[in-house]
PDB file of C-alpha atoms in Angstrom:
ATOM      1  CA  UNK A 226    -104.481 -25.085  88.148  1.00  0.00           C
ATOM      2  CA  UNK A 227    -103.169 -26.226  91.518  1.00  0.00           C
ATOM      3  CA  UNK A 228    -100.424 -28.795  91.886  1.00  0.00           C
ATOM      4  CA  UNK A 229    -101.027 -31.918  93.905  1.00  0.00           C
ATOM      5  CA  UNK A 230     -99.181 -31.798  97.235  1.00  0.00           C
ATOM      6  CA  UNK A 231     -96.142 -34.053  97.468  1.00  0.00           C
ATOM      7  CA  UNK A 232     -94.468 -35.723 100.401  1.00  0.00           C
ATOM      8  CA  UNK A 233     -90.754 -35.079 100.926  1.00  0.00           C
ATOM      9  CA  UNK A 234     -89.926 -38.494  99.537  1.00  0.00           C
ATOM     10  CA  UNK A 235     -91.802 -37.606  96.327  1.00  0.00           C
ATOM     11  CA  UNK A 236     -89.959 -34.294  95.947  1.00  0.00           C
ATOM     12  CA  UNK A 237     -86.722 -33.734  94.123  1.00  0.00           C
ATOM     13  CA  UNK A 238     -83.750 -32.651  96.274  1.00  0.00           C
ATOM     14  CA  UNK A 239     -84.233 -29.090  94.977  1.00  0.00           C
ATOM     15  CA  UNK A 240     -87.927 -29.085  95.922  1.00  0.00           C
ATOM     16  CA  UNK A 241     -87.095 -30.411  99.402  1.00  0.00           C
ATOM     17  CA  UNK A 242     -84.463 -27.729  99.839  1.00  0.00           C
ATOM     18  CA  UNK A 243     -86.928 -24.991  98.826  1.00  0.00           C
ATOM     19  CA  UNK A 244     -89.587 -26.357 101.193  1.00  0.00           C
ATOM     20  CA  UNK A 245     -87.142 -26.464 104.088  1.00  0.00           C
ATOM     21  CA  UNK A 246     -85.810 -22.979 103.340  1.00  0.00           C
ATOM     22  CA  UNK A 247     -89.304 -21.508 103.016  1.00  0.00           C
ATOM     23  CA  UNK A 248     -90.460 -23.082 106.282  1.00  0.00           C
ATOM     24  CA  UNK A 249     -87.355 -21.953 108.173  1.00  0.00           C
ATOM     25  CA  UNK A 250     -87.839 -18.466 106.739  1.00  0.00           C
ATOM     26  CA  UNK A 251     -91.419 -18.369 108.020  1.00  0.00           C
ATOM     27  CA  UNK A 252     -90.171 -19.402 111.472  1.00  0.00           C
ATOM     28  CA  UNK A 253     -87.554 -16.665 111.393  1.00  0.00           C
ATOM     29  CA  UNK A 254     -90.194 -14.083 110.447  1.00  0.00           C
ATOM     30  CA  UNK A 255     -92.312 -15.263 113.373  1.00  0.00           C
ATOM     31  CA  UNK A 256     -89.269 -14.736 115.642  1.00  0.00           C
ATOM     32  CA  UNK A 257     -89.425 -11.019 114.876  1.00  0.00           C
ATOM     33  CA  UNK A 258     -93.096 -10.881 115.840  1.00  0.00           C
ATOM     34  CA  UNK A 259     -92.504 -12.845 119.049  1.00  0.00           C
ATOM     35  CA  UNK A 260     -89.584 -10.576 119.956  1.00  0.00           C
ATOM     36  CA  UNK A 261     -91.773  -7.486 119.440  1.00  0.00           C
ATOM     37  CA  UNK A 262     -94.405  -9.090 121.686  1.00  0.00           C
ATOM     38  CA  UNK A 263     -91.777  -9.706 124.360  1.00  0.00           C
ATOM     39  CA  UNK A 264     -92.217 -13.488 124.364  1.00  0.00           C
ATOM     40  CA  UNK A 265     -88.669 -14.724 125.040  1.00  0.00           C
ATOM     41  CA  UNK A 266     -89.684 -18.396 125.330  1.00  0.00           C
ATOM     42  CA  UNK A 267     -91.422 -18.342 121.955  1.00  0.00           C
ATOM     43  CA  UNK A 268     -88.409 -16.579 120.418  1.00  0.00           C
ATOM     44  CA  UNK A 269     -86.172 -19.375 121.711  1.00  0.00           C
ATOM     45  CA  UNK A 270     -88.513 -22.133 120.484  1.00  0.00           C
ATOM     46  CA  UNK A 271     -88.955 -20.608 117.032  1.00  0.00           C
ATOM     47  CA  UNK A 272     -85.218 -19.998 116.659  1.00  0.00           C
ATOM     48  CA  UNK A 273     -84.334 -23.539 117.736  1.00  0.00           C
ATOM     49  CA  UNK A 274     -86.839 -25.087 115.358  1.00  0.00           C
ATOM     50  CA  UNK A 275     -85.659 -22.881 112.458  1.00  0.00           C
ATOM     51  CA  UNK A 276     -82.027 -23.853 113.076  1.00  0.00           C
ATOM     52  CA  UNK A 277     -82.927 -27.545 113.362  1.00  0.00           C
ATOM     53  CA  UNK A 278     -84.850 -27.431 110.096  1.00  0.00           C
ATOM     54  CA  UNK A 279     -82.073 -25.532 108.318  1.00  0.00           C
ATOM     55  CA  UNK A 280     -79.677 -28.232 109.522  1.00  0.00           C
ATOM     56  CA  UNK A 281     -81.784 -30.765 107.624  1.00  0.00           C
ATOM     57  CA  UNK A 282     -81.514 -28.891 104.350  1.00  0.00           C
ATOM     58  CA  UNK A 283     -78.382 -30.519 103.028  1.00  0.00           C
ATOM     59  CA  UNK A 284     -78.632 -34.217 102.303  1.00  0.00           C
ATOM     60  CA  UNK A 285     -81.681 -35.926 103.792  1.00  0.00           C
ATOM     61  CA  UNK A 286     -81.133 -39.662 104.190  1.00  0.00           C
ATOM     62  CA  UNK A 287     -84.066 -41.878 103.251  1.00  0.00           C
ATOM     63  CA  UNK A 288     -84.497 -43.063 106.835  1.00  0.00           C
ATOM     64  CA  UNK A 289     -84.745 -39.440 108.067  1.00  0.00           C
ATOM     65  CA  UNK A 290     -87.403 -38.181 105.663  1.00  0.00           C
ATOM     66  CA  UNK A 291     -90.324 -38.950 107.979  1.00  0.00           C
ATOM     67  CA  UNK A 292     -88.614 -37.142 110.876  1.00  0.00           C
ATOM     68  CA  UNK A 293     -88.023 -34.075 108.695  1.00  0.00           C
ATOM     69  CA  UNK A 294     -91.666 -34.166 107.542  1.00  0.00           C
ATOM     70  CA  UNK A 295     -92.774 -34.121 111.182  1.00  0.00           C
ATOM     71  CA  UNK A 296     -90.479 -31.175 111.941  1.00  0.00           C
ATOM     72  CA  UNK A 297     -91.897 -29.276 108.975  1.00  0.00           C
ATOM     73  CA  UNK A 298     -95.471 -30.029 110.067  1.00  0.00           C
ATOM     74  CA  UNK A 299     -94.723 -28.798 113.592  1.00  0.00           C
ATOM     75  CA  UNK A 300     -93.091 -25.677 112.206  1.00  0.00           C
ATOM     76  CA  UNK A 301     -96.065 -24.875 109.989  1.00  0.00           C
ATOM     77  CA  UNK A 302     -98.468 -25.382 112.905  1.00  0.00           C
ATOM     78  CA  UNK A 303     -96.340 -23.155 115.146  1.00  0.00           C
ATOM     79  CA  UNK A 304     -96.188 -20.377 112.541  1.00  0.00           C
ATOM     80  CA  UNK A 305     -99.949 -20.670 112.085  1.00  0.00           C
ATOM     81  CA  UNK A 306    -100.457 -20.409 115.847  1.00  0.00           C
ATOM     82  CA  UNK A 307     -98.219 -17.348 115.980  1.00  0.00           C
ATOM     83  CA  UNK A 308    -100.210 -15.756 113.186  1.00  0.00           C
ATOM     84  CA  UNK A 309    -103.505 -16.394 114.966  1.00  0.00           C
ATOM     85  CA  UNK A 310    -102.036 -15.049 118.191  1.00  0.00           C
ATOM     86  CA  UNK A 311    -100.827 -11.843 116.535  1.00  0.00           C
ATOM     87  CA  UNK A 312    -104.354 -11.306 115.177  1.00  0.00           C
ATOM     88  CA  UNK A 313    -105.706 -11.637 118.720  1.00  0.00           C
ATOM     89  CA  UNK A 314    -107.219 -15.104 118.363  1.00  0.00           C
ATOM     90  CA  UNK A 315    -105.755 -16.519 121.551  1.00  0.00           C
ATOM     91  CA  UNK A 316    -102.620 -17.874 123.137  1.00  0.00           C
ATOM     92  CA  UNK A 317    -100.276 -20.504 121.810  1.00  0.00           C
ATOM     93  CA  UNK A 318    -100.502 -23.781 123.688  1.00  0.00           C
TER      94      UNK A 318
END
């Protein structure tokens, strides 16, 4: 049975930390692929986003939760775009 998706504000601090770590890890894995493809700009963007997200992993203030959610959404979209690109489905915009 699948769990219902939660927003960051609905998650426990441990769940938020795992989500942030998992997303940053996916970005870092995509860095390796971008480096192999010779895309220096994408490497820089992925690295910057991963570091920014990791910086959010400690204590997220209530007024920053929405901003962190947006960063995570952007990260997931970017990793998805990288995955499609590596399968030959087109360029990242």
